[in-house]
Amino acid sequence: MAVEGCLMITETILYLAAFFSGLITAITVGISRVTFSGDCVLFAEVTWCNATAFSFTQLGNNGVCGFSIGLDVIVAFYALTVCCYHVAVFFKWTKERRWVMLPGIIINACWLLLLFIDSCILSVGFKRFCTSITEGQSIGSKITQCSADLSSLNWNLPKCSGEKSDHPSYSAGNFYGFLTTAQSASWFSVLFWALLLAARAARRCTSKEEIGSTEERKPMLS
């Protein structure tokens, strides 16, 4: 029971950590959209017209950011719910239902897979956007890295062809900081859910072994 108790406490802490990391991811991705007037810049691309001016040639898909925000919110509150359930069991406010262990393992595995996909989308989409911003070096742009202070740039210039930009007014703000935080929190979520999957599987195995040993200790009926 001591081993199972330690595993349960570990799970509770990990669920709480998963809640916060998921919430941070959702909030920071959401704020990054606010700085771009509700648009998602993941997988967006810009083209440099000259050394000082660029325009958007491809806007990001809002569904990508929506998927990330929605998934992380759902997973975060699932983690909080299970965390509260564990606390209730720990303080004996309710009995632990052993039958939920196997479904819990399956659900954790699903969350782990979805969050891994989400983290890859965030990382690849952000890298693609940043790469297009730094490509202006080839024509004399002084923007050498995406982490530079880009808030002073004009994000609302017309297209290189002279056509009016087809997006609302952008301010950009500290989009780099928000999306970098989102990526870090997202990958931490993947780590937490991987550990949760392992802990839940270990606790189920421990529980089965204890049940088996209890059955063996029962006196045989003649």
PDB file of C-alpha atoms in Angstrom:
ATOM      1  CA  MET A   1       0.000   0.000   0.000  1.00  0.00           C
ATOM      2  CA  ALA A   2       2.918   2.331   0.697  1.00  0.00           C
ATOM      3  CA  VAL A   3       4.158   2.079  -2.891  1.00  0.00           C
ATOM      4  CA  GLU A   4       0.686   2.633  -4.307  1.00  0.00           C
ATOM      5  CA  GLY A   5       0.167   5.601  -1.984  1.00  0.00           C
ATOM      6  CA  CYS A   6       3.413   7.211  -3.145  1.00  0.00           C
ATOM      7  CA  LEU A   7       2.429   6.656  -6.767  1.00  0.00           C
ATOM      8  CA  MET A   8      -0.956   8.244  -6.153  1.00  0.00           C
ATOM      9  CA  ILE A   9       0.625  11.311  -4.539  1.00  0.00           C
ATOM     10  CA  THR A  10       3.045  11.538  -7.470  1.00  0.00           C
ATOM     11  CA  GLU A  11       0.130  11.357  -9.898  1.00  0.00           C
ATOM     12  CA  THR A  12      -1.716  14.102  -8.031  1.00  0.00           C
ATOM     13  CA  ILE A  13       1.276  16.436  -8.229  1.00  0.00           C
ATOM     14  CA  LEU A  14       1.763  15.652 -11.921  1.00  0.00           C
ATOM     15  CA  TYR A  15      -1.914  16.279 -12.674  1.00  0.00           C
ATOM     16  CA  LEU A  16      -1.656  19.660 -10.982  1.00  0.00           C
ATOM     17  CA  ALA A  17       1.483  20.462 -12.982  1.00  0.00           C
ATOM     18  CA  ALA A  18      -0.260  19.333 -16.178  1.00  0.00           C
ATOM     19  CA  PHE A  19      -3.172  21.636 -15.376  1.00  0.00           C
ATOM     20  CA  PHE A  20      -0.941  24.694 -15.065  1.00  0.00           C
ATOM     21  CA  SER A  21       1.191  23.884 -18.116  1.00  0.00           C
ATOM     22  CA  GLY A  22      -1.908  23.360 -20.252  1.00  0.00           C
ATOM     23  CA  LEU A  23      -3.473  26.572 -19.007  1.00  0.00           C
ATOM     24  CA  ILE A  24      -0.279  28.533 -19.693  1.00  0.00           C
ATOM     25  CA  THR A  25      -0.119  27.150 -23.232  1.00  0.00           C
ATOM     26  CA  ALA A  26      -3.725  28.087 -23.971  1.00  0.00           C
ATOM     27  CA  ILE A  27      -3.387  31.587 -22.497  1.00  0.00           C
ATOM     28  CA  THR A  28      -0.134  32.478 -24.256  1.00  0.00           C
ATOM     29  CA  VAL A  29      -1.334  31.220 -27.644  1.00  0.00           C
ATOM     30  CA  GLY A  30      -4.519  33.211 -27.118  1.00  0.00           C
ATOM     31  CA  ILE A  31      -2.624  36.394 -26.240  1.00  0.00           C
ATOM     32  CA  SER A  32      -0.425  35.998 -29.320  1.00  0.00           C
ATOM     33  CA  ARG A  33      -3.605  36.016 -31.409  1.00  0.00           C
ATOM     34  CA  VAL A  34      -4.786  39.207 -29.718  1.00  0.00           C
ATOM     35  CA  THR A  35      -1.605  41.028 -30.784  1.00  0.00           C
ATOM     36  CA  PHE A  36      -2.392  40.050 -34.372  1.00  0.00           C
ATOM     37  CA  SER A  37      -6.034  41.154 -34.242  1.00  0.00           C
ATOM     38  CA  GLY A  38      -7.308  37.637 -33.665  1.00  0.00           C
ATOM     39  CA  ASP A  39      -5.266  36.023 -36.442  1.00  0.00           C
ATOM     40  CA  CYS A  40      -2.979  33.047 -35.909  1.00  0.00           C
ATOM     41  CA  VAL A  41       0.596  33.523 -37.127  1.00  0.00           C
ATOM     42  CA  LEU A  42       1.593  29.878 -36.894  1.00  0.00           C
ATOM     43  CA  PHE A  43       2.658  28.818 -40.412  1.00  0.00           C
ATOM     44  CA  ALA A  44       2.214  32.409 -41.633  1.00  0.00           C
ATOM     45  CA  GLU A  45       4.803  33.790 -44.062  1.00  0.00           C
ATOM     46  CA  VAL A  46       6.105  37.225 -44.969  1.00  0.00           C
ATOM     47  CA  THR A  47       7.986  38.424 -48.036  1.00  0.00           C
ATOM     48  CA  TRP A  48      10.566  41.186 -47.905  1.00  0.00           C
ATOM     49  CA  CYS A  49      10.005  43.890 -50.511  1.00  0.00           C
ATOM     50  CA  ASN A  50      13.292  45.599 -49.645  1.00  0.00           C
ATOM     51  CA  ALA A  51      15.716  45.812 -46.725  1.00  0.00           C
ATOM     52  CA  THR A  52      13.219  47.599 -44.467  1.00  0.00           C
ATOM     53  CA  ALA A  53       9.737  46.559 -45.565  1.00  0.00           C
ATOM     54  CA  PHE A  54       7.883  43.269 -45.706  1.00  0.00           C
ATOM     55  CA  SER A  55       4.319  42.119 -46.170  1.00  0.00           C
ATOM     56  CA  PHE A  56       2.339  38.998 -45.397  1.00  0.00           C
ATOM     57  CA  THR A  57       2.034  36.579 -48.281  1.00  0.00           C
ATOM     58  CA  GLN A  58       0.308  33.888 -46.266  1.00  0.00           C
ATOM     59  CA  LEU A  59      -1.708  34.248 -43.092  1.00  0.00           C
ATOM     60  CA  GLY A  60      -1.831  31.479 -40.547  1.00  0.00           C
ATOM     61  CA  ASN A  61      -4.862  29.244 -40.204  1.00  0.00           C
ATOM     62  CA  ASN A  62      -6.940  30.290 -37.195  1.00  0.00           C
ATOM     63  CA  GLY A  63      -8.023  26.678 -36.829  1.00  0.00           C
ATOM     64  CA  VAL A  64      -4.458  25.762 -35.860  1.00  0.00           C
ATOM     65  CA  CYS A  65      -4.415  28.146 -32.901  1.00  0.00           C
ATOM     66  CA  GLY A  66      -8.007  27.223 -32.101  1.00  0.00           C
ATOM     67  CA  PHE A  67      -7.076  23.548 -31.948  1.00  0.00           C
ATOM     68  CA  SER A  68      -4.163  24.279 -29.628  1.00  0.00           C
ATOM     69  CA  ILE A  69      -6.168  26.510 -27.299  1.00  0.00           C
ATOM     70  CA  GLY A  70      -9.189  24.210 -27.205  1.00  0.00           C
ATOM     71  CA  LEU A  71      -7.159  21.052 -26.640  1.00  0.00           C
ATOM     72  CA  ASP A  72      -5.049  22.561 -23.880  1.00  0.00           C
ATOM     73  CA  VAL A  73      -8.073  23.969 -22.052  1.00  0.00           C
ATOM     74  CA  ILE A  74      -9.916  20.628 -22.173  1.00  0.00           C
ATOM     75  CA  VAL A  75      -6.864  18.639 -21.089  1.00  0.00           C
ATOM     76  CA  ALA A  76      -6.018  21.147 -18.351  1.00  0.00           C
ATOM     77  CA  PHE A  77      -9.444  20.942 -16.744  1.00  0.00           C
ATOM     78  CA  TYR A  78      -9.499  17.161 -17.092  1.00  0.00           C
ATOM     79  CA  ALA A  79      -6.214  17.126 -15.168  1.00  0.00           C
ATOM     80  CA  LEU A  80      -7.689  19.434 -12.526  1.00  0.00           C
ATOM     81  CA  THR A  81     -10.755  17.196 -12.177  1.00  0.00           C
ATOM     82  CA  VAL A  82      -8.652  14.069 -11.641  1.00  0.00           C
ATOM     83  CA  CYS A  83      -6.409  15.983  -9.246  1.00  0.00           C
ATOM     84  CA  CYS A  84      -9.443  16.964  -7.149  1.00  0.00           C
ATOM     85  CA  TYR A  85     -10.659  13.348  -7.225  1.00  0.00           C
ATOM     86  CA  HIS A  86      -7.293  12.151  -5.919  1.00  0.00           C
ATOM     87  CA  VAL A  87      -7.396  14.719  -3.121  1.00  0.00           C
ATOM     88  CA  ALA A  88     -10.902  13.535  -2.190  1.00  0.00           C
ATOM     89  CA  VAL A  89      -9.695   9.917  -2.087  1.00  0.00           C
ATOM     90  CA  PHE A  90      -6.626  10.885  -0.067  1.00  0.00           C
ATOM     91  CA  PHE A  91      -8.734  12.613   2.596  1.00  0.00           C
ATOM     92  CA  LYS A  92     -11.283   9.766   2.416  1.00  0.00           C
ATOM     93  CA  TRP A  93     -14.099  12.019   1.266  1.00  0.00           C
ATOM     94  CA  THR A  94     -14.852   9.375  -1.336  1.00  0.00           C
ATOM     95  CA  LYS A  95     -13.779   5.834  -2.141  1.00  0.00           C
ATOM     96  CA  GLU A  96     -11.356   5.096  -4.936  1.00  0.00           C
ATOM     97  CA  ARG A  97     -12.967   3.297  -7.830  1.00  0.00           C
ATOM     98  CA  ARG A  98     -10.451   0.754  -9.083  1.00  0.00           C
ATOM     99  CA  TRP A  99     -12.297   0.161 -12.340  1.00  0.00           C
ATOM    100  CA  VAL A 100     -11.368   3.651 -13.591  1.00  0.00           C
ATOM    101  CA  MET A 101      -7.658   2.810 -13.709  1.00  0.00           C
ATOM    102  CA  LEU A 102      -7.657   1.111 -17.115  1.00  0.00           C
ATOM    103  CA  PRO A 103      -9.857   3.773 -18.791  1.00  0.00           C
ATOM    104  CA  GLY A 104      -7.605   6.355 -17.142  1.00  0.00           C
ATOM    105  CA  ILE A 105      -4.536   4.801 -18.761  1.00  0.00           C
ATOM    106  CA  ILE A 106      -6.224   4.871 -22.170  1.00  0.00           C
ATOM    107  CA  ILE A 107      -7.324   8.497 -21.724  1.00  0.00           C
ATOM    108  CA  ASN A 108      -3.841   9.535 -20.594  1.00  0.00           C
ATOM    109  CA  ALA A 109      -2.339   7.855 -23.655  1.00  0.00           C
ATOM    110  CA  CYS A 110      -4.769   9.739 -25.913  1.00  0.00           C
ATOM    111  CA  TRP A 111      -3.949  13.068 -24.257  1.00  0.00           C
ATOM    112  CA  LEU A 112      -0.242  12.334 -24.588  1.00  0.00           C
ATOM    113  CA  LEU A 113      -0.573  11.659 -28.314  1.00  0.00           C
ATOM    114  CA  LEU A 114      -2.713  14.743 -28.966  1.00  0.00           C
ATOM    115  CA  LEU A 115      -0.443  17.006 -26.929  1.00  0.00           C
ATOM    116  CA  PHE A 116       2.614  15.691 -28.745  1.00  0.00           C
ATOM    117  CA  ILE A 117       0.954  16.589 -32.056  1.00  0.00           C
ATOM    118  CA  ASP A 118      -0.014  19.983 -30.633  1.00  0.00           C
ATOM    119  CA  SER A 119       3.556  20.666 -29.484  1.00  0.00           C
ATOM    120  CA  CYS A 120       4.931  19.742 -32.901  1.00  0.00           C
ATOM    121  CA  ILE A 121       2.417  22.069 -34.573  1.00  0.00           C
ATOM    122  CA  LEU A 122       3.381  24.949 -32.280  1.00  0.00           C
ATOM    123  CA  SER A 123       7.111  24.432 -32.798  1.00  0.00           C
ATOM    124  CA  VAL A 124       7.030  23.886 -36.563  1.00  0.00           C
ATOM    125  CA  GLY A 125       4.474  26.636 -37.198  1.00  0.00           C
ATOM    126  CA  PHE A 126       6.390  29.168 -35.140  1.00  0.00           C
ATOM    127  CA  LYS A 127       9.711  28.232 -36.742  1.00  0.00           C
ATOM    128  CA  ARG A 128       8.236  28.648 -40.218  1.00  0.00           C
ATOM    129  CA  PHE A 129       6.957  32.131 -39.377  1.00  0.00           C
ATOM    130  CA  CYS A 130      10.250  33.187 -37.793  1.00  0.00           C
ATOM    131  CA  THR A 131      12.268  31.822 -40.705  1.00  0.00           C
ATOM    132  CA  SER A 132      10.340  33.973 -43.165  1.00  0.00           C
ATOM    133  CA  ILE A 133      11.000  37.046 -40.988  1.00  0.00           C
ATOM    134  CA  THR A 134      14.765  36.482 -40.863  1.00  0.00           C
ATOM    135  CA  GLU A 135      15.070  35.652 -44.575  1.00  0.00           C
ATOM    136  CA  GLY A 136      15.268  39.381 -45.298  1.00  0.00           C
ATOM    137  CA  GLN A 137      18.973  39.290 -44.442  1.00  0.00           C
ATOM    138  CA  SER A 138      19.661  38.221 -48.009  1.00  0.00           C
ATOM    139  CA  ILE A 139      18.525  41.647 -49.257  1.00  0.00           C
ATOM    140  CA  GLY A 140      20.040  43.707 -46.458  1.00  0.00           C
ATOM    141  CA  SER A 141      17.530  43.436 -43.621  1.00  0.00           C
ATOM    142  CA  LYS A 142      18.956  43.957 -40.150  1.00  0.00           C
ATOM    143  CA  ILE A 143      16.546  41.443 -38.621  1.00  0.00           C
ATOM    144  CA  THR A 144      18.887  38.571 -37.850  1.00  0.00           C
ATOM    145  CA  GLN A 145      16.818  36.708 -35.296  1.00  0.00           C
ATOM    146  CA  CYS A 146      13.179  36.343 -34.447  1.00  0.00           C
ATOM    147  CA  SER A 147      13.813  37.161 -30.804  1.00  0.00           C
ATOM    148  CA  ALA A 148      14.816  40.717 -31.643  1.00  0.00           C
ATOM    149  CA  ASP A 149      12.482  43.539 -30.669  1.00  0.00           C
ATOM    150  CA  LEU A 150      10.157  43.629 -33.652  1.00  0.00           C
ATOM    151  CA  SER A 151       7.426  45.783 -32.127  1.00  0.00           C
ATOM    152  CA  SER A 152       8.812  48.874 -33.876  1.00  0.00           C
ATOM    153  CA  LEU A 153       8.342  47.329 -37.319  1.00  0.00           C
ATOM    154  CA  ASN A 154       5.401  48.244 -39.494  1.00  0.00           C
ATOM    155  CA  TRP A 155       3.370  45.051 -39.813  1.00  0.00           C
ATOM    156  CA  ASN A 156       0.667  46.691 -41.907  1.00  0.00           C
ATOM    157  CA  LEU A 157       2.485  47.708 -45.083  1.00  0.00           C
ATOM    158  CA  PRO A 158       0.821  47.018 -48.436  1.00  0.00           C
ATOM    159  CA  LYS A 159       1.931  44.010 -50.423  1.00  0.00           C
ATOM    160  CA  CYS A 160       5.081  44.223 -52.495  1.00  0.00           C
ATOM    161  CA  SER A 161       2.883  44.424 -55.588  1.00  0.00           C
ATOM    162  CA  GLY A 162       1.311  47.595 -54.207  1.00  0.00           C
ATOM    163  CA  GLU A 163      -1.997  45.976 -53.317  1.00  0.00           C
ATOM    164  CA  LYS A 164      -3.580  46.748 -49.981  1.00  0.00           C
ATOM    165  CA  SER A 165      -2.866  44.223 -47.243  1.00  0.00           C
ATOM    166  CA  ASP A 166      -5.701  41.769 -46.709  1.00  0.00           C
ATOM    167  CA  HIS A 167      -5.442  41.590 -42.938  1.00  0.00           C
ATOM    168  CA  PRO A 168      -6.562  43.896 -40.095  1.00  0.00           C
ATOM    169  CA  SER A 169      -4.142  46.139 -38.237  1.00  0.00           C
ATOM    170  CA  TYR A 170      -1.390  44.208 -36.451  1.00  0.00           C
ATOM    171  CA  SER A 171       0.664  45.420 -33.500  1.00  0.00           C
ATOM    172  CA  ALA A 172       2.737  42.217 -33.028  1.00  0.00           C
ATOM    173  CA  GLY A 173       3.746  43.148 -29.487  1.00  0.00           C
ATOM    174  CA  ASN A 174       5.792  40.515 -27.697  1.00  0.00           C
ATOM    175  CA  PHE A 175       4.539  37.663 -29.870  1.00  0.00           C
ATOM    176  CA  TYR A 176       7.933  35.960 -29.661  1.00  0.00           C
ATOM    177  CA  GLY A 177       7.821  35.790 -25.876  1.00  0.00           C
ATOM    178  CA  PHE A 178       4.257  34.513 -25.793  1.00  0.00           C
ATOM    179  CA  LEU A 179       4.743  31.813 -28.420  1.00  0.00           C
ATOM    180  CA  THR A 180       8.084  30.733 -26.957  1.00  0.00           C
ATOM    181  CA  THR A 181       6.395  30.332 -23.580  1.00  0.00           C
ATOM    182  CA  ALA A 182       3.561  28.420 -25.242  1.00  0.00           C
ATOM    183  CA  GLN A 183       6.010  26.003 -26.840  1.00  0.00           C
ATOM    184  CA  SER A 184       7.892  25.406 -23.600  1.00  0.00           C
ATOM    185  CA  ALA A 185       4.699  24.860 -21.608  1.00  0.00           C
ATOM    186  CA  SER A 186       3.356  22.550 -24.299  1.00  0.00           C
ATOM    187  CA  TRP A 187       6.438  20.331 -24.282  1.00  0.00           C
ATOM    188  CA  PHE A 188       6.364  20.276 -20.489  1.00  0.00           C
ATOM    189  CA  SER A 189       2.769  19.063 -20.784  1.00  0.00           C
ATOM    190  CA  VAL A 190       3.960  16.205 -22.979  1.00  0.00           C
ATOM    191  CA  LEU A 191       6.542  15.302 -20.334  1.00  0.00           C
ATOM    192  CA  PHE A 192       3.991  15.452 -17.503  1.00  0.00           C
ATOM    193  CA  TRP A 193       1.476  13.273 -19.354  1.00  0.00           C
ATOM    194  CA  ALA A 194       4.170  10.738 -20.258  1.00  0.00           C
ATOM    195  CA  LEU A 195       5.071  10.487 -16.571  1.00  0.00           C
ATOM    196  CA  LEU A 196       1.384  10.282 -15.659  1.00  0.00           C
ATOM    197  CA  LEU A 197       0.873   7.431 -18.092  1.00  0.00           C
ATOM    198  CA  ALA A 198       3.818   5.557 -16.593  1.00  0.00           C
ATOM    199  CA  ALA A 199       2.712   6.255 -13.008  1.00  0.00           C
ATOM    200  CA  ARG A 200      -0.872   5.181 -13.664  1.00  0.00           C
ATOM    201  CA  ALA A 201       0.288   1.963 -15.368  1.00  0.00           C
ATOM    202  CA  ALA A 202       2.679   1.226 -12.493  1.00  0.00           C
ATOM    203  CA  ARG A 203      -0.061   1.842  -9.934  1.00  0.00           C
ATOM    204  CA  ARG A 204      -2.430  -0.508 -11.737  1.00  0.00           C
ATOM    205  CA  CYS A 205       0.222  -3.238 -11.817  1.00  0.00           C
ATOM    206  CA  THR A 206       0.964  -2.701  -8.127  1.00  0.00           C
ATOM    207  CA  SER A 207      -2.733  -2.835  -7.316  1.00  0.00           C
ATOM    208  CA  LYS A 208      -3.179  -6.125  -9.199  1.00  0.00           C
ATOM    209  CA  GLU A 209      -0.185  -7.660  -7.416  1.00  0.00           C
ATOM    210  CA  GLU A 210      -1.559  -6.653  -4.012  1.00  0.00           C
ATOM    211  CA  ILE A 211      -4.968  -8.098  -4.836  1.00  0.00           C
ATOM    212  CA  GLY A 212      -3.306 -11.320  -5.971  1.00  0.00           C
ATOM    213  CA  SER A 213      -1.217 -11.626  -2.807  1.00  0.00           C
ATOM    214  CA  THR A 214      -4.304 -10.980  -0.667  1.00  0.00           C
ATOM    215  CA  GLU A 215      -6.146 -13.790  -2.414  1.00  0.00           C
ATOM    216  CA  GLU A 216      -3.231 -16.151  -1.774  1.00  0.00           C
ATOM    217  CA  ARG A 217      -3.243 -15.341   1.950  1.00  0.00           C
ATOM    218  CA  LYS A 218      -6.915 -16.247   2.344  1.00  0.00           C
ATOM    219  CA  PRO A 219      -7.383 -19.558   4.197  1.00  0.00           C
ATOM    220  CA  MET A 220      -8.442 -22.408   1.971  1.00  0.00           C
ATOM    221  CA  LEU A 221     -11.919 -23.720   2.646  1.00  0.00           C
ATOM    222  CA  SER A 222     -12.102 -27.441   3.221  1.00  0.00           C
TER     223      SER A 222
END
